[in-house]
PDB file of C-alpha atoms in Angstrom:
ATOM      1  CA  MET A 566      -0.007   0.020  -0.064  1.00 49.00           C
ATOM      2  CA  ASP A 567       1.729   3.118  -1.153  1.00 53.00           C
ATOM      3  CA  PHE A 568      -0.999   5.560   0.036  1.00 52.00           C
ATOM      4  CA  LEU A 569       1.634   7.805   1.600  1.00 59.00           C
ATOM      5  CA  ASN A 570       3.079   8.256  -1.902  1.00 67.00           C
ATOM      6  CA  LEU A 571      -0.304   9.343  -3.089  1.00 59.00           C
ATOM      7  CA  LEU A 572      -1.119  11.753  -0.257  1.00 62.00           C
ATOM      8  CA  LEU A 573       2.212  13.463   0.289  1.00 74.00           C
ATOM      9  CA  PRO A 574       2.306  14.978  -3.281  1.00 78.00           C
ATOM     10  CA  ILE A 575      -1.178  16.452  -2.626  1.00 72.00           C
ATOM     11  CA  PHE A 576       0.090  18.227   0.405  1.00 74.00           C
ATOM     12  CA  ALA A 577       3.260  19.275  -1.427  1.00 83.00           C
ATOM     13  CA  ILE A 578       1.146  21.111  -4.069  1.00 84.00           C
ATOM     14  CA  ILE A 579      -0.612  22.894  -1.325  1.00 80.00           C
ATOM     15  CA  LEU A 580       2.738  23.919   0.110  1.00 85.00           C
ATOM     16  CA  THR A 581       3.889  25.099  -3.190  1.00 91.00           C
ATOM     17  CA  GLY A 582       0.961  27.435  -3.558  1.00 89.00           C
ATOM     18  CA  PHE A 583       1.542  28.750  -0.058  1.00 85.00           C
ATOM     19  CA  VAL A 584       5.254  29.533  -0.894  1.00 91.00           C
ATOM     20  CA  VAL A 585       4.314  31.151  -4.164  1.00 93.00           C
ATOM     21  CA  SER A 586       1.883  33.340  -2.414  1.00 88.00           C
ATOM     22  CA  HIS A 587       4.095  34.120   0.602  1.00 85.00           C
ATOM     23  CA  PHE A 588       6.891  35.298  -1.597  1.00 91.00           C
ATOM     24  CA  LYS A 589       4.573  37.017  -4.126  1.00 90.00           C
ATOM     25  CA  LEU A 590       5.898  34.975  -7.153  1.00 93.00           C
ATOM     26  CA  LEU A 591       2.559  35.218  -8.826  1.00 92.00           C
ATOM     27  CA  PRO A 592      -0.250  37.844  -8.538  1.00 91.00           C
ATOM     28  CA  GLU A 593      -2.782  37.142  -5.808  1.00 81.00           C
ATOM     29  CA  THR A 594      -5.559  36.946  -8.345  1.00 87.00           C
ATOM     30  CA  VAL A 595      -4.122  33.800  -9.846  1.00 90.00           C
ATOM     31  CA  GLY A 596      -5.657  31.730  -7.055  1.00 83.00           C
ATOM     32  CA  ASP A 597      -9.141  33.040  -7.799  1.00 81.00           C
ATOM     33  CA  ILE A 598      -8.720  32.393 -11.475  1.00 89.00           C
ATOM     34  CA  LEU A 599      -7.702  28.741 -10.726  1.00 88.00           C
ATOM     35  CA  ILE A 600     -10.628  28.341  -8.431  1.00 80.00           C
ATOM     36  CA  GLN A 601     -13.129  29.597 -11.126  1.00 83.00           C
ATOM     37  CA  PHE A 602     -11.628  27.193 -13.682  1.00 89.00           C
ATOM     38  CA  ALA A 603     -11.888  24.125 -11.294  1.00 83.00           C
ATOM     39  CA  TYR A 604     -15.379  25.052 -10.235  1.00 80.00           C
ATOM     40  CA  ASN A 605     -16.884  25.783 -13.638  1.00 88.00           C
ATOM     41  CA  ILE A 606     -14.934  23.446 -15.958  1.00 91.00           C
ATOM     42  CA  GLY A 607     -12.497  20.973 -14.528  1.00 87.00           C
ATOM     43  CA  LEU A 608     -14.543  19.490 -11.669  1.00 81.00           C
ATOM     44  CA  PRO A 609     -17.777  19.116 -13.776  1.00 87.00           C
ATOM     45  CA  ALA A 610     -15.833  17.333 -16.465  1.00 89.00           C
ATOM     46  CA  LEU A 611     -14.318  14.855 -14.028  1.00 83.00           C
ATOM     47  CA  LEU A 612     -17.585  14.196 -12.133  1.00 82.00           C
ATOM     48  CA  PHE A 613     -19.504  13.651 -15.339  1.00 90.00           C
ATOM     49  CA  LEU A 614     -16.905  11.241 -16.805  1.00 89.00           C
ATOM     50  CA  VAL A 615     -16.599   9.109 -13.705  1.00 82.00           C
ATOM     51  CA  ILE A 616     -20.313   8.743 -13.352  1.00 84.00           C
ATOM     52  CA  ALA A 617     -21.301   8.472 -16.911  1.00 90.00           C
ATOM     53  CA  GLN A 618     -18.950   5.445 -17.407  1.00 87.00           C
ATOM     54  CA  GLU A 619     -20.761   3.312 -14.730  1.00 81.00           C
ATOM     55  CA  SER A 620     -24.035   1.486 -15.116  1.00 77.00           C
ATOM     56  CA  LEU A 621     -26.999   3.048 -13.395  1.00 75.00           C
ATOM     57  CA  ALA A 622     -27.653  -0.143 -11.433  1.00 72.00           C
ATOM     58  CA  ARG A 623     -24.174  -0.244  -9.992  1.00 72.00           C
ATOM     59  CA  LEU A 624     -24.183   3.370  -8.973  1.00 74.00           C
ATOM     60  CA  PHE A 625     -26.752   2.914  -6.183  1.00 78.00           C
ATOM     61  CA  ASP A 626     -26.024   0.140  -3.780  1.00 84.00           C
ATOM     62  CA  PRO A 627     -28.574   0.446  -0.920  1.00 90.00           C
ATOM     63  CA  GLY A 628     -26.130  -0.751   1.841  1.00 91.00           C
ATOM     64  CA  PHE A 629     -23.497   1.664   0.668  1.00 93.00           C
ATOM     65  CA  LEU A 630     -25.909   4.426   0.566  1.00 92.00           C
ATOM     66  CA  LEU A 631     -27.188   3.802   3.992  1.00 94.00           C
ATOM     67  CA  SER A 632     -23.771   3.409   5.617  1.00 95.00           C
ATOM     68  CA  TYR A 633     -21.658   5.924   3.921  1.00 96.00           C
ATOM     69  CA  GLY A 634     -24.410   8.269   2.891  1.00 94.00           C
ATOM     70  CA  GLY A 635     -26.342   7.997   6.218  1.00 95.00           C
ATOM     71  CA  GLY A 636     -23.218   8.534   8.279  1.00 95.00           C
ATOM     72  CA  THR A 637     -22.011  11.556   6.490  1.00 96.00           C
ATOM     73  CA  PHE A 638     -25.393  13.245   6.157  1.00 95.00           C
ATOM     74  CA  PHE A 639     -26.077  12.686   9.823  1.00 96.00           C
ATOM     75  CA  PHE A 640     -22.939  14.781  10.754  1.00 95.00           C
ATOM     76  CA  PHE A 641     -23.764  17.327   8.072  1.00 96.00           C
ATOM     77  CA  VAL A 642     -27.065  17.831   9.732  1.00 95.00           C
ATOM     78  CA  LEU A 643     -25.659  17.696  13.211  1.00 95.00           C
ATOM     79  CA  ILE A 644     -23.011  20.313  12.502  1.00 94.00           C
ATOM     80  CA  LEU A 645     -25.363  22.520  10.679  1.00 94.00           C
ATOM     81  CA  VAL A 646     -27.902  22.427  13.521  1.00 92.00           C
ATOM     82  CA  LEU A 647     -25.256  22.988  16.310  1.00 92.00           C
ATOM     83  CA  THR A 648     -23.530  25.852  14.576  1.00 91.00           C
ATOM     84  CA  LYS A 649     -26.680  27.572  13.580  1.00 87.00           C
ATOM     85  CA  VAL A 650     -28.701  27.187  16.853  1.00 83.00           C
ATOM     86  CA  TRP A 651     -25.880  27.061  19.454  1.00 82.00           C
ATOM     87  CA  ARG A 652     -23.080  29.313  17.863  1.00 74.00           C
ATOM     88  CA  LYS A 653     -25.653  31.620  16.241  1.00 79.00           C
ATOM     89  CA  VAL A 654     -23.685  31.828  12.899  1.00 83.00           C
ATOM     90  CA  SER A 655     -25.488  32.791   9.679  1.00 87.00           C
ATOM     91  CA  THR A 656     -26.991  30.126   7.500  1.00 86.00           C
ATOM     92  CA  GLY A 657     -24.331  30.454   4.930  1.00 88.00           C
ATOM     93  CA  ASP A 658     -21.452  30.117   7.442  1.00 90.00           C
ATOM     94  CA  ALA A 659     -23.231  27.183   8.999  1.00 92.00           C
ATOM     95  CA  VAL A 660     -23.693  25.334   5.713  1.00 93.00           C
ATOM     96  CA  ILE A 661     -20.093  25.750   4.820  1.00 93.00           C
ATOM     97  CA  LEU A 662     -18.989  24.565   8.404  1.00 93.00           C
ATOM     98  CA  ALA A 663     -21.225  21.490   8.001  1.00 94.00           C
ATOM     99  CA  LEU A 664     -19.800  20.680   4.562  1.00 95.00           C
ATOM    100  CA  ILE A 665     -16.150  21.155   5.876  1.00 94.00           C
ATOM    101  CA  GLY A 666     -16.837  18.632   8.599  1.00 93.00           C
ATOM    102  CA  ALA A 667     -18.804  16.132   6.484  1.00 94.00           C
ATOM    103  CA  CYS A 668     -17.940  16.334   2.842  1.00 94.00           C
ATOM    104  CA  ALA A 669     -15.031  14.128   1.786  1.00 92.00           C
ATOM    105  CA  ASN A 670     -12.533  14.343  -0.993  1.00 85.00           C
ATOM    106  CA  THR A 671     -13.751  11.150  -2.722  1.00 86.00           C
ATOM    107  CA  ALA A 672     -12.744  12.069  -6.343  1.00 75.00           C
ATOM    108  CA  PHE A 673      -9.110  13.050  -5.699  1.00 70.00           C
ATOM    109  CA  VAL A 674      -7.978  11.176  -2.519  1.00 79.00           C
ATOM    110  CA  ALA A 675     -10.340   8.184  -1.928  1.00 84.00           C
ATOM    111  CA  LEU A 676     -10.594   7.214  -5.566  1.00 77.00           C
ATOM    112  CA  PRO A 677      -6.767   6.991  -6.312  1.00 75.00           C
ATOM    113  CA  ILE A 678      -6.248   5.204  -2.941  1.00 80.00           C
ATOM    114  CA  LEU A 679      -8.871   2.717  -3.628  1.00 83.00           C
ATOM    115  CA  LYS A 680      -7.765   2.067  -7.176  1.00 76.00           C
ATOM    116  CA  SER A 681      -4.202   1.777  -6.362  1.00 72.00           C
ATOM    117  CA  THR A 682      -5.093  -0.827  -3.597  1.00 78.00           C
ATOM    118  CA  PHE A 683      -7.909  -2.831  -5.273  1.00 81.00           C
ATOM    119  CA  GLY A 684      -7.669  -2.051  -8.947  1.00 74.00           C
ATOM    120  CA  HIS A 685     -10.317  -0.737 -11.367  1.00 67.00           C
ATOM    121  CA  LYS A 686     -13.296  -2.268  -9.489  1.00 77.00           C
ATOM    122  CA  ALA A 687     -12.720   0.329  -6.862  1.00 79.00           C
ATOM    123  CA  VAL A 688     -13.901   3.119  -9.286  1.00 74.00           C
ATOM    124  CA  LEU A 689     -17.486   2.059  -8.627  1.00 78.00           C
ATOM    125  CA  PRO A 690     -17.735   2.850  -4.848  1.00 87.00           C
ATOM    126  CA  ALA A 691     -15.736   5.988  -5.288  1.00 83.00           C
ATOM    127  CA  ALA A 692     -18.258   7.132  -7.993  1.00 79.00           C
ATOM    128  CA  MET A 693     -21.183   6.257  -5.671  1.00 83.00           C
ATOM    129  CA  ALA A 694     -19.477   8.349  -2.934  1.00 88.00           C
ATOM    130  CA  CYS A 695     -19.083  11.195  -5.411  1.00 82.00           C
ATOM    131  CA  VAL A 696     -22.857  11.111  -6.041  1.00 81.00           C
ATOM    132  CA  ILE A 697     -23.607  11.137  -2.287  1.00 88.00           C
ATOM    133  CA  MET A 698     -21.202  14.145  -1.740  1.00 87.00           C
ATOM    134  CA  VAL A 699     -22.730  16.051  -4.612  1.00 81.00           C
ATOM    135  CA  ALA A 700     -26.176  15.446  -3.281  1.00 85.00           C
ATOM    136  CA  MET A 701     -24.970  16.952   0.023  1.00 91.00           C
ATOM    137  CA  ILE A 702     -23.437  19.913  -1.803  1.00 86.00           C
ATOM    138  CA  LEU A 703     -26.751  20.259  -3.618  1.00 82.00           C
ATOM    139  CA  VAL A 704     -28.545  20.473  -0.185  1.00 88.00           C
ATOM    140  CA  GLY A 705     -25.885  22.987   1.042  1.00 89.00           C
ATOM    141  CA  VAL A 706     -26.090  25.270  -2.107  1.00 83.00           C
ATOM    142  CA  LEU A 707     -29.960  25.176  -2.012  1.00 82.00           C
ATOM    143  CA  LEU A 708     -29.801  26.420   1.731  1.00 86.00           C
ATOM    144  CA  ILE A 709     -27.259  29.236   0.757  1.00 84.00           C
ATOM    145  CA  GLU A 710     -29.266  30.262  -2.250  1.00 77.00           C
ATOM    146  CA  ARG A 711     -32.470  30.295  -0.156  1.00 77.00           C
ATOM    147  CA  THR A 712     -30.732  32.637   2.231  1.00 76.00           C
ATOM    148  CA  ARG A 713     -29.147  34.865  -0.289  1.00 69.00           C
ATOM    149  CA  ARG A 714     -32.506  35.472  -1.989  1.00 63.00           C
ATOM    150  CA  GLY A 715     -34.357  36.124   1.268  1.00 58.00           C
ATOM    151  CA  ASP A 716     -35.680  33.706   3.925  1.00 49.00           C
ATOM    152  CA  ASP A 717     -38.767  35.844   4.398  1.00 47.00           C
ATOM    153  CA  ALA A 718     -39.790  35.927   0.803  1.00 46.00           C
ATOM    154  CA  GLY A 719     -43.425  35.141   1.737  1.00 42.00           C
ATOM    155  CA  GLU A 720     -45.097  33.784  -1.318  1.00 41.00           C
ATOM    156  CA  ASP A 721     -41.719  33.230  -3.064  1.00 50.00           C
ATOM    157  CA  SER A 722     -41.599  29.609  -4.266  1.00 53.00           C
ATOM    158  CA  ILE A 723     -38.830  27.324  -3.331  1.00 57.00           C
ATOM    159  CA  TRP A 724     -38.580  26.237  -6.876  1.00 68.00           C
ATOM    160  CA  PRO A 725     -36.568  29.218  -8.241  1.00 65.00           C
ATOM    161  CA  HIS A 726     -33.984  28.189  -5.632  1.00 57.00           C
ATOM    162  CA  VAL A 727     -34.093  24.553  -6.684  1.00 66.00           C
ATOM    163  CA  ARG A 728     -33.646  25.532 -10.148  1.00 72.00           C
ATOM    164  CA  HIS A 729     -30.659  27.810  -9.441  1.00 69.00           C
ATOM    165  CA  ALA A 730     -29.048  25.067  -7.281  1.00 66.00           C
ATOM    166  CA  LEU A 731     -29.617  22.530 -10.058  1.00 74.00           C
ATOM    167  CA  LEU A 732     -27.677  24.730 -12.435  1.00 78.00           C
ATOM    168  CA  ASN A 733     -24.675  24.809 -10.126  1.00 76.00           C
ATOM    169  CA  PRO A 734     -21.887  23.301 -12.351  1.00 84.00           C
ATOM    170  CA  LEU A 735     -21.021  20.470  -9.997  1.00 76.00           C
ATOM    171  CA  VAL A 736     -24.630  19.459  -9.386  1.00 78.00           C
ATOM    172  CA  LEU A 737     -25.510  19.755 -13.139  1.00 86.00           C
ATOM    173  CA  ALA A 738     -22.471  17.580 -13.930  1.00 87.00           C
ATOM    174  CA  VAL A 739     -23.535  14.784 -11.738  1.00 81.00           C
ATOM    175  CA  LEU A 740     -27.092  14.915 -12.865  1.00 85.00           C
ATOM    176  CA  LEU A 741     -26.088  14.727 -16.500  1.00 92.00           C
ATOM    177  CA  GLY A 742     -23.669  11.864 -15.724  1.00 90.00           C
ATOM    178  CA  VAL A 743     -26.489   9.937 -13.981  1.00 88.00           C
ATOM    179  CA  LEU A 744     -28.758  10.559 -17.030  1.00 92.00           C
ATOM    180  CA  TYR A 745     -26.015   9.345 -19.303  1.00 93.00           C
ATOM    181  CA  ALA A 746     -25.451   6.276 -17.285  1.00 89.00           C
ATOM    182  CA  ALA A 747     -29.149   5.559 -17.338  1.00 89.00           C
ATOM    183  CA  VAL A 748     -29.055   5.532 -21.248  1.00 89.00           C
ATOM    184  CA  GLY A 749     -26.329   2.944 -21.057  1.00 85.00           C
ATOM    185  CA  LEU A 750     -24.220   4.146 -23.933  1.00 89.00           C
ATOM    186  CA  PRO A 751     -20.426   4.095 -23.757  1.00 91.00           C
ATOM    187  CA  VAL A 752     -18.708   7.544 -23.633  1.00 93.00           C
ATOM    188  CA  PRO A 753     -16.990   8.011 -26.942  1.00 95.00           C
ATOM    189  CA  VAL A 754     -13.224   7.590 -26.772  1.00 95.00           C
ATOM    190  CA  MET A 755     -12.545  11.115 -27.989  1.00 95.00           C
ATOM    191  CA  ALA A 756     -14.913  12.670 -25.511  1.00 95.00           C
ATOM    192  CA  ALA A 757     -13.657  10.567 -22.757  1.00 94.00           C
ATOM    193  CA  GLU A 758     -10.064  11.695 -23.580  1.00 95.00           C
ATOM    194  CA  TYR A 759     -11.172  15.276 -23.737  1.00 96.00           C
ATOM    195  CA  LEU A 760     -12.924  15.200 -20.207  1.00 93.00           C
ATOM    196  CA  SER A 761     -10.132  13.174 -18.763  1.00 89.00           C
ATOM    197  CA  LEU A 762      -7.699  15.803 -19.759  1.00 92.00           C
ATOM    198  CA  LEU A 763      -9.868  18.634 -18.225  1.00 91.00           C
ATOM    199  CA  GLY A 764     -10.424  16.540 -15.156  1.00 83.00           C
ATOM    200  CA  ASP A 765      -6.614  15.808 -14.665  1.00 82.00           C
ATOM    201  CA  SER A 766      -6.014  19.570 -14.343  1.00 84.00           C
ATOM    202  CA  VAL A 767      -8.227  19.945 -11.373  1.00 79.00           C
ATOM    203  CA  THR A 768      -6.070  18.390  -8.736  1.00 76.00           C
ATOM    204  CA  PRO A 769      -3.021  20.706  -9.286  1.00 84.00           C
ATOM    205  CA  CYS A 770      -5.177  23.857  -9.965  1.00 85.00           C
ATOM    206  CA  ALA A 771      -7.444  23.489  -6.965  1.00 78.00           C
ATOM    207  CA  LEU A 772      -4.701  22.341  -4.548  1.00 79.00           C
ATOM    208  CA  PHE A 773      -2.443  25.171  -5.667  1.00 86.00           C
ATOM    209  CA  ALA A 774      -5.211  27.629  -5.100  1.00 82.00           C
ATOM    210  CA  VAL A 775      -5.832  26.261  -1.738  1.00 75.00           C
ATOM    211  CA  GLY A 776      -2.209  26.781  -0.764  1.00 79.00           C
ATOM    212  CA  MET A 777      -2.202  30.356  -2.138  1.00 82.00           C
ATOM    213  CA  SER A 778      -5.162  31.170   0.285  1.00 72.00           C
ATOM    214  CA  ILE A 779      -3.602  30.013   3.423  1.00 68.00           C
ATOM    215  CA  ARG A 780      -2.630  32.703   5.984  1.00 64.00           C
ATOM    216  CA  LEU A 781      -0.594  31.460   8.858  1.00 61.00           C
ATOM    217  CA  GLN A 782      -2.062  33.985  11.295  1.00 58.00           C
ATOM    218  CA  SER A 783      -5.558  32.997  10.698  1.00 52.00           C
ATOM    219  CA  LEU A 784      -4.318  29.422  10.963  1.00 56.00           C
ATOM    220  CA  ARG A 785      -3.217  30.018  14.447  1.00 60.00           C
ATOM    221  CA  THR A 786      -6.242  31.991  15.503  1.00 57.00           C
ATOM    222  CA  GLY A 787      -8.612  29.351  14.049  1.00 65.00           C
ATOM    223  CA  ALA A 788      -6.683  26.369  15.336  1.00 78.00           C
ATOM    224  CA  ALA A 789      -9.516  25.143  17.635  1.00 82.00           C
ATOM    225  CA  ALA A 790     -12.153  25.017  14.816  1.00 84.00           C
ATOM    226  CA  ILE A 791      -9.697  23.548  12.268  1.00 87.00           C
ATOM    227  CA  LEU A 792      -8.662  20.694  14.776  1.00 89.00           C
ATOM    228  CA  LEU A 793     -12.233  19.925  15.771  1.00 91.00           C
ATOM    229  CA  LEU A 794     -13.648  19.815  12.299  1.00 91.00           C
ATOM    230  CA  SER A 795     -10.648  17.681  11.145  1.00 91.00           C
ATOM    231  CA  ALA A 796     -11.115  15.398  13.975  1.00 94.00           C
ATOM    232  CA  VAL A 797     -14.714  14.846  13.111  1.00 94.00           C
ATOM    233  CA  LYS A 798     -13.891  14.241   9.416  1.00 95.00           C
ATOM    234  CA  LEU A 799     -10.996  11.980   9.902  1.00 96.00           C
ATOM    235  CA  ILE A 800     -11.900  10.029  13.049  1.00 96.00           C
ATOM    236  CA  VAL A 801     -15.446  10.356  14.193  1.00 96.00           C
ATOM    237  CA  ILE A 802     -17.325  10.082  10.716  1.00 97.00           C
ATOM    238  CA  PRO A 803     -15.331   7.021   9.476  1.00 97.00           C
ATOM    239  CA  ALA A 804     -15.903   5.374  12.970  1.00 97.00           C
ATOM    240  CA  LEU A 805     -19.583   5.755  12.603  1.00 96.00           C
ATOM    241  CA  VAL A 806     -19.478   4.427   9.019  1.00 97.00           C
ATOM    242  CA  LEU A 807     -17.550   1.311  10.123  1.00 97.00           C
ATOM    243  CA  PHE A 808     -20.253   0.690  12.818  1.00 97.00           C
ATOM    244  CA  LEU A 809     -22.983   1.042  10.178  1.00 96.00           C
ATOM    245  CA  VAL A 810     -21.231  -1.372   7.609  1.00 96.00           C
ATOM    246  CA  LEU A 811     -20.847  -3.862  10.385  1.00 96.00           C
ATOM    247  CA  LEU A 812     -24.406  -3.370  11.557  1.00 96.00           C
ATOM    248  CA  LEU A 813     -25.683  -3.765   7.979  1.00 94.00           C
ATOM    249  CA  ASN A 814     -23.434  -6.692   7.170  1.00 93.00           C
ATOM    250  CA  LEU A 815     -22.436  -4.983   4.016  1.00 92.00           C
ATOM    251  CA  ASP A 816     -20.331  -6.570   1.336  1.00 92.00           C
ATOM    252  CA  PRO A 817     -16.626  -6.667   2.743  1.00 93.00           C
ATOM    253  CA  PHE A 818     -15.164  -4.762  -0.286  1.00 93.00           C
ATOM    254  CA  LEU A 819     -17.961  -2.137  -0.165  1.00 94.00           C
ATOM    255  CA  SER A 820     -17.496  -1.857   3.580  1.00 95.00           C
ATOM    256  CA  VAL A 821     -13.783  -1.093   3.194  1.00 94.00           C
ATOM    257  CA  ALA A 822     -14.410   1.338   0.460  1.00 94.00           C
ATOM    258  CA  ALA A 823     -17.103   3.057   2.427  1.00 96.00           C
ATOM    259  CA  VAL A 824     -14.816   3.711   5.409  1.00 96.00           C
ATOM    260  CA  ILE A 825     -11.906   4.776   3.245  1.00 94.00           C
ATOM    261  CA  CYS A 826     -14.246   7.244   1.478  1.00 95.00           C
ATOM    262  CA  ALA A 827     -15.434   8.531   4.834  1.00 96.00           C
ATOM    263  CA  ALA A 828     -11.726   8.714   6.223  1.00 95.00           C
ATOM    264  CA  VAL A 829     -10.196  10.972   3.511  1.00 92.00           C
ATOM    265  CA  PRO A 830      -9.814  14.739   4.376  1.00 90.00           C
ATOM    266  CA  THR A 831     -12.344  17.547   3.506  1.00 91.00           C
ATOM    267  CA  ALA A 832     -13.114  17.925  -0.241  1.00 85.00           C
ATOM    268  CA  LYS A 833     -11.266  20.848  -1.833  1.00 77.00           C
ATOM    269  CA  THR A 834     -14.593  21.342  -3.605  1.00 78.00           C
ATOM    270  CA  ILE A 835     -15.774  22.926  -0.317  1.00 88.00           C
ATOM    271  CA  PHE A 836     -13.000  25.609  -0.558  1.00 84.00           C
ATOM    272  CA  VAL A 837     -14.118  26.198  -4.089  1.00 79.00           C
ATOM    273  CA  LEU A 838     -17.779  26.485  -2.859  1.00 84.00           C
ATOM    274  CA  ALA A 839     -16.790  28.654   0.105  1.00 87.00           C
ATOM    275  CA  SER A 840     -14.828  31.008  -2.294  1.00 84.00           C
ATOM    276  CA  GLN A 841     -17.854  31.196  -4.610  1.00 79.00           C
ATOM    277  CA  TYR A 842     -20.266  32.288  -1.932  1.00 82.00           C
ATOM    278  CA  ASP A 843     -17.719  33.965   0.296  1.00 82.00           C
ATOM    279  CA  HIS A 844     -18.437  32.091   3.502  1.00 86.00           C
ATOM    280  CA  LYS A 845     -15.625  30.700   5.704  1.00 86.00           C
ATOM    281  CA  LYS A 846     -13.172  30.677   2.756  1.00 83.00           C
ATOM    282  CA  GLU A 847     -10.032  30.871   4.936  1.00 82.00           C
ATOM    283  CA  LEU A 848     -11.219  28.218   7.272  1.00 86.00           C
ATOM    284  CA  ALA A 849     -12.150  25.987   4.473  1.00 87.00           C
ATOM    285  CA  ALA A 850      -8.738  26.272   2.881  1.00 83.00           C
ATOM    286  CA  GLU A 851      -6.923  25.809   6.108  1.00 83.00           C
ATOM    287  CA  THR A 852      -8.928  22.706   7.142  1.00 87.00           C
ATOM    288  CA  VAL A 853      -8.362  21.186   3.798  1.00 83.00           C
ATOM    289  CA  SER A 854      -4.659  21.525   4.025  1.00 80.00           C
ATOM    290  CA  VAL A 855      -4.396  20.517   7.757  1.00 85.00           C
ATOM    291  CA  GLY A 856      -6.727  17.620   7.047  1.00 85.00           C
ATOM    292  CA  THR A 857      -4.780  16.529   4.049  1.00 80.00           C
ATOM    293  CA  LEU A 858      -1.528  16.496   5.998  1.00 78.00           C
ATOM    294  CA  ALA A 859      -3.147  14.797   9.179  1.00 85.00           C
ATOM    295  CA  SER A 860      -4.896  12.163   6.848  1.00 84.00           C
ATOM    296  CA  THR A 861      -1.418  10.785   5.877  1.00 77.00           C
ATOM    297  CA  ALA A 862      -1.321   9.377   9.374  1.00 84.00           C
ATOM    298  CA  THR A 863      -5.034   8.689  10.061  1.00 91.00           C
ATOM    299  CA  LEU A 864      -5.597   6.963   6.809  1.00 86.00           C
ATOM    300  CA  PHE A 865      -2.629   4.633   7.601  1.00 84.00           C
ATOM    301  CA  VAL A 866      -4.462   3.657  10.923  1.00 89.00           C
ATOM    302  CA  TRP A 867      -7.821   3.193   9.327  1.00 92.00           C
ATOM    303  CA  LEU A 868      -6.192   0.946   6.583  1.00 86.00           C
ATOM    304  CA  ILE A 869      -4.629  -1.200   9.391  1.00 87.00           C
ATOM    305  CA  VAL A 870      -7.994  -1.312  11.377  1.00 92.00           C
ATOM    306  CA  LEU A 871      -9.858  -2.432   8.116  1.00 91.00           C
ATOM    307  CA  ALA A 872      -7.293  -5.092   7.431  1.00 86.00           C
ATOM    308  CA  GLN A 873      -8.094  -6.469  10.841  1.00 88.00           C
ATOM    309  CA  PHE A 874     -11.825  -6.520  10.233  1.00 92.00           C
ATOM    310  CA  TYR A 875     -11.642  -7.580   6.563  1.00 90.00           C
ATOM    311  CA  PRO A 876      -8.288  -9.515   5.983  1.00 87.00           C
ATOM    312  CA  ASP A 877      -9.626 -11.527   3.013  1.00 83.00           C
ATOM    313  CA  THR A 878     -10.479  -8.318   1.165  1.00 84.00           C
ATOM    314  CA  PHE A 879      -6.994  -7.057   1.520  1.00 79.00           C
ATOM    315  CA  GLY A 880      -5.444 -10.428   0.776  1.00 67.00           C
ATOM    316  CA  ALA A 881      -7.464 -10.520  -2.511  1.00 62.00           C
ATOM    317  CA  SER A 882      -6.108  -7.258  -3.743  1.00 55.00           C
TER     318      SER A 882
END
């Protein structure tokens, strides 16, 4: 298992962005431009390609949805309610905090780890996890849009907010991918190569932008929130998902995939979203970078734990 070799370069790109920003080697606006590219072009291309290449029947395993989806959504709602009611933060800030704590980097961390460990069959649960994460993002975007357009709109229908949320590039890419998968046609080779090239650019662009946004002073002042959210994301949520897969007696391979998907750090997509709506952008960037670094240790531990529960699964890989 060479997952350390997969994760350390991710953090190295974040560090490179920080160094470039600190020494002003590039204009500060470069980070914002990279984020816009990732949000509107790169990430949608990657999500569509991953989902469109799977059969619709294989995209929605009930046990996986209940364990991984149920565990992550539970903490999304819990963090949202606690921060909104107890901490009295705005709805937009509460949504981003909940997404930071619950939304996993399934596309750029979980998928390569699973694929390198178990081969091509591991793309399927990673794709299912991507669908679940985008569903969570859809809920978050809808809540933010509702707030931005006025919570006290009276007769204002919810449907304009739904329509606006569905036109979010990330959400739209997933929906189109699911529709394409439902048709059952293969993605043309030329189209797949085109989308793959766009998708491959997302990881360096988004991680580099995350690094450019880091400010050490805010990292120190926000350390408590960063550590708490990282602990929830890297330790508490995967522990709940492990409990659920054992309770549901889920297929061993899908069980391992569900826990690994839950144990990866916060999705850099949340930093993109936070930047897009200007809510907790710095905290999102810092939690992504700290969580990515910490996950090089916590993922190692989780893989050891999973190997004890499912030795045959790891032996078969």
